[in-house]
Coordinates of C-alpha atoms and ligand atoms in Angstrom, one line a residue:
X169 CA -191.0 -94.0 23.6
X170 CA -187.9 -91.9 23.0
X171 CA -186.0 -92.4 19.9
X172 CA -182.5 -93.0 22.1
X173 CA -184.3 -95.8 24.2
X174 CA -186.0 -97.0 20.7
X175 CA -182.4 -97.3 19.6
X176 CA -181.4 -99.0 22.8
X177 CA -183.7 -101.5 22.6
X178 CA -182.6 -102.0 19.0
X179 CA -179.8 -102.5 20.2
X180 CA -179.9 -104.9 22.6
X181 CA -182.6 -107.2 20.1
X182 CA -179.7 -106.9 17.1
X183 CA -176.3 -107.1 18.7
X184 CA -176.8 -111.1 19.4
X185 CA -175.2 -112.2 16.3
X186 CA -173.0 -109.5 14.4
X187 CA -171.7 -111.4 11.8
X188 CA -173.4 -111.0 8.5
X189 CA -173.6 -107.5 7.7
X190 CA -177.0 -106.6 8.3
X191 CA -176.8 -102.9 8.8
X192 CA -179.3 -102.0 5.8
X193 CA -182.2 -104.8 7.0
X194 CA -182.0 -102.9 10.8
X195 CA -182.0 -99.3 9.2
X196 CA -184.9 -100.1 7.6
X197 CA -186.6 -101.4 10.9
X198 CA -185.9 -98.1 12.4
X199 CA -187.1 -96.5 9.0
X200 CA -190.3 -98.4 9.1
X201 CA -191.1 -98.1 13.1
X202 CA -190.9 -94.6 12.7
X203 CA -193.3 -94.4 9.8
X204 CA -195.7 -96.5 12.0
X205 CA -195.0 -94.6 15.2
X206 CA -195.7 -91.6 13.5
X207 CA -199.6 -92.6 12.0
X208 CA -200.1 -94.5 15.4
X209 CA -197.7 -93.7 18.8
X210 CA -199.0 -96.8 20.0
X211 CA -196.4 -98.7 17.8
X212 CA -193.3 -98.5 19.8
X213 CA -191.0 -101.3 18.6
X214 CA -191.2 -104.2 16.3
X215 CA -192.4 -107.3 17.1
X216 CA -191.0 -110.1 16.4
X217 CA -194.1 -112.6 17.1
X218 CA -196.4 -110.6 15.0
X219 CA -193.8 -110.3 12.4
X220 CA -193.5 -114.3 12.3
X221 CA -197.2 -114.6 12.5
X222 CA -197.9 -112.6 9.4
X223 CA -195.2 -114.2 7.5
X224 CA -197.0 -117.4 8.2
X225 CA -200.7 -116.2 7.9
X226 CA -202.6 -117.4 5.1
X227 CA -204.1 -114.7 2.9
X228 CA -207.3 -114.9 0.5
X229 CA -205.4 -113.1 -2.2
X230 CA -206.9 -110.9 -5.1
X231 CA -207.2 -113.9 -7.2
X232 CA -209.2 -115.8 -5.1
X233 CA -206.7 -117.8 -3.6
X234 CA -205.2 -118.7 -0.3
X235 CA -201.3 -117.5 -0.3
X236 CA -198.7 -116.7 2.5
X237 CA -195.5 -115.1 2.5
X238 CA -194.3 -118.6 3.2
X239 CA -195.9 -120.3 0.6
X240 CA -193.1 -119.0 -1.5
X241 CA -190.4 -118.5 1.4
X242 CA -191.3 -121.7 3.0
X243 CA -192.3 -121.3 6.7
X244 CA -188.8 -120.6 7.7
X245 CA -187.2 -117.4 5.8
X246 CA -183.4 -119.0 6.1
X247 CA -184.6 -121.8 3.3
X248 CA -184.2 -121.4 0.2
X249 CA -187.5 -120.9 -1.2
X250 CA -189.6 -122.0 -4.3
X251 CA -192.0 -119.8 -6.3
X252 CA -195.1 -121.8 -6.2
X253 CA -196.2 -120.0 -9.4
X254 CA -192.8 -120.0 -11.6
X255 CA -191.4 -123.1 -9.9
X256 CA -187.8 -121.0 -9.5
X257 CA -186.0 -121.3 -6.4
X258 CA -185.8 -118.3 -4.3
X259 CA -182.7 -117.5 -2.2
X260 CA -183.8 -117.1 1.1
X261 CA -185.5 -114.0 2.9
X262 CA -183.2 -113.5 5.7
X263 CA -180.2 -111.4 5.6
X264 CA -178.2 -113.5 8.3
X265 CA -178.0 -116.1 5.8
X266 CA -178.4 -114.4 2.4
X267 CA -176.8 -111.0 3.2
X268 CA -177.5 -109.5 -0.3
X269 CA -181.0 -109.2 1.1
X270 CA -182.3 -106.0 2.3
X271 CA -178.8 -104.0 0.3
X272 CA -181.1 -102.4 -2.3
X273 CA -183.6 -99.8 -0.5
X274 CA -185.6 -98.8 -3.4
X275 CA -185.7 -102.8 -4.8
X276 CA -186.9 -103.6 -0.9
X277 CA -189.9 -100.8 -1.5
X278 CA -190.9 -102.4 -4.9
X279 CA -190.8 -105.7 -4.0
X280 CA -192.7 -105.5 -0.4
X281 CA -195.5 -103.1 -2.5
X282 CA -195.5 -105.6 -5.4
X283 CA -196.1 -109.0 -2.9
X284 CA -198.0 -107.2 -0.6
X285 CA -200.5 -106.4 -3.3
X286 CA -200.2 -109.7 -4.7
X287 CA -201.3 -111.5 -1.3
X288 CA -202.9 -108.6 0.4
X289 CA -204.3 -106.6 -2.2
X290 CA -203.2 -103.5 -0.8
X291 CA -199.8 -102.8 0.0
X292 CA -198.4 -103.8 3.9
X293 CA -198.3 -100.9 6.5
X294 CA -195.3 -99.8 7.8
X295 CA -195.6 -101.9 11.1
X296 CA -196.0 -105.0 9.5
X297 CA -192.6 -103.8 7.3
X298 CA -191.3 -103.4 10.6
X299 CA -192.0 -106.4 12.2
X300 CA -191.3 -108.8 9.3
X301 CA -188.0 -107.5 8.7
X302 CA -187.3 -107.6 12.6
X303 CA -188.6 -111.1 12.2
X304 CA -186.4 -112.1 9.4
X305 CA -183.4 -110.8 11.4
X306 CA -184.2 -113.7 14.3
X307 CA -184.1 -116.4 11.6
X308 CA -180.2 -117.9 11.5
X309 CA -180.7 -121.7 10.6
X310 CA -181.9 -123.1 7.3
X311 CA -183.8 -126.2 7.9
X312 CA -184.1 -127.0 3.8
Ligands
HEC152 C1 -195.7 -116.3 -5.4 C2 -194.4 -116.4 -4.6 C3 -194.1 -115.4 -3.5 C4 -194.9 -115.1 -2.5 C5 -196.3 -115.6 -2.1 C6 -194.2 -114.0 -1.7 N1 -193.0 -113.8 -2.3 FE1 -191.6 -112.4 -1.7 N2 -190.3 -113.0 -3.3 C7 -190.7 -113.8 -4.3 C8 -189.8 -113.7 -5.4 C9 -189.8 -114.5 -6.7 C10 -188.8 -112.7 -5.0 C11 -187.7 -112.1 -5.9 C12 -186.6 -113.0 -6.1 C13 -185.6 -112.7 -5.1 O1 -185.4 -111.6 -4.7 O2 -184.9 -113.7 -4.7 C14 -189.2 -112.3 -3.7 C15 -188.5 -111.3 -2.9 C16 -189.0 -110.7 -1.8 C17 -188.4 -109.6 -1.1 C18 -187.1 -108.9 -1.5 C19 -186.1 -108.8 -0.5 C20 -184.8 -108.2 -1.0 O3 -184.4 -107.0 -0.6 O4 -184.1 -108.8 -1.8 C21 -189.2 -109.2 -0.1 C22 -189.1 -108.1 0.9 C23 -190.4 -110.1 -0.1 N3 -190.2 -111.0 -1.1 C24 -191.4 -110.1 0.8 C25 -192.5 -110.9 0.7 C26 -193.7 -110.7 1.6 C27 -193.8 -109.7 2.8 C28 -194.6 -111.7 1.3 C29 -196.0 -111.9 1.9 C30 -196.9 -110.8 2.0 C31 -194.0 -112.4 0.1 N4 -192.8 -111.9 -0.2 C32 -194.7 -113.4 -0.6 C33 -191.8 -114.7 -4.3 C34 -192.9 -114.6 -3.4

């Protein structure tokens, strides 16, 4: 796909509700669906399913454990969330609600490389980057 109809489509999936400022979270969508398009062309846009399905997906992590993204976030990333390891809350994951979220690029790198290796063991690919934060962006309602 062309980068203008990329952007198009962008458009269209991020212009439903403008009223948080969320301008960083999509730049980094575009910054990590071009990463991905580039090591695979077949990656064309961000999907939002997938990006809900790995937040949700349970992970055997390094430690021998089973671990999501949500076990932490709670299965909705507009909650507040609870680290299951410290016991501190967490302010929630998505940047409608928590719009300081997604401001610091280099914090967003760290964190994403530091939890991915946590629950992965490696760090996430840029699609999965892509798709979570495209996922994030859908989530508008806490339910906590
Ligand atoms: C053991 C608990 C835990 C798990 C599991 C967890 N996180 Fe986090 N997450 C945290 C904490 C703690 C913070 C940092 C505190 C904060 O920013 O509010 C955080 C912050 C983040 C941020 C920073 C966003 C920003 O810019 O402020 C991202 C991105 C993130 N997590 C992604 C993930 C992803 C992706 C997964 C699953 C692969 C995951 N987390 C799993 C506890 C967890």
């Amino acid at each position: 796909m062309k980068m203008k109809t990329m952007m198009a489509a962008f458009g269209v999936l991020f212009s439903v509700h403008a009223l948080a400022d969320v301008t960083n979270a999509e730049k980094l969508v575009y910054k990590y669906t071009n990463i991905a398009h580039s090591a695979n062309p077949a990656f064309k846009a961000p999907s939002i399913t997938d990006g809900k399905i790995f937040f949700n997906r349970k992970f055997k992590t390094p430690s021998g454990k089973e671990a999501a993204c949500a076990s932490c976030h709670t299965n909705n990333p507009a909650n507040v969330g609870k680290n299951i390891v410290t016991n501190k809350e967490i302010p929630p994951l998505a940047p409608r609600v928590n719009t300081k979220r997604f401001t610091d690029l280099d914090k967003v790198e760290e964190e994403f490389t530091k939890h991915c290796n946590d629950i992965l063991g490696a760090d996430c690919a840029a699609s999965e980057k892509a798709n979570f934060i495209a996922y994030l962006l859908t989530e508008t309602k806490p339910s906590n």
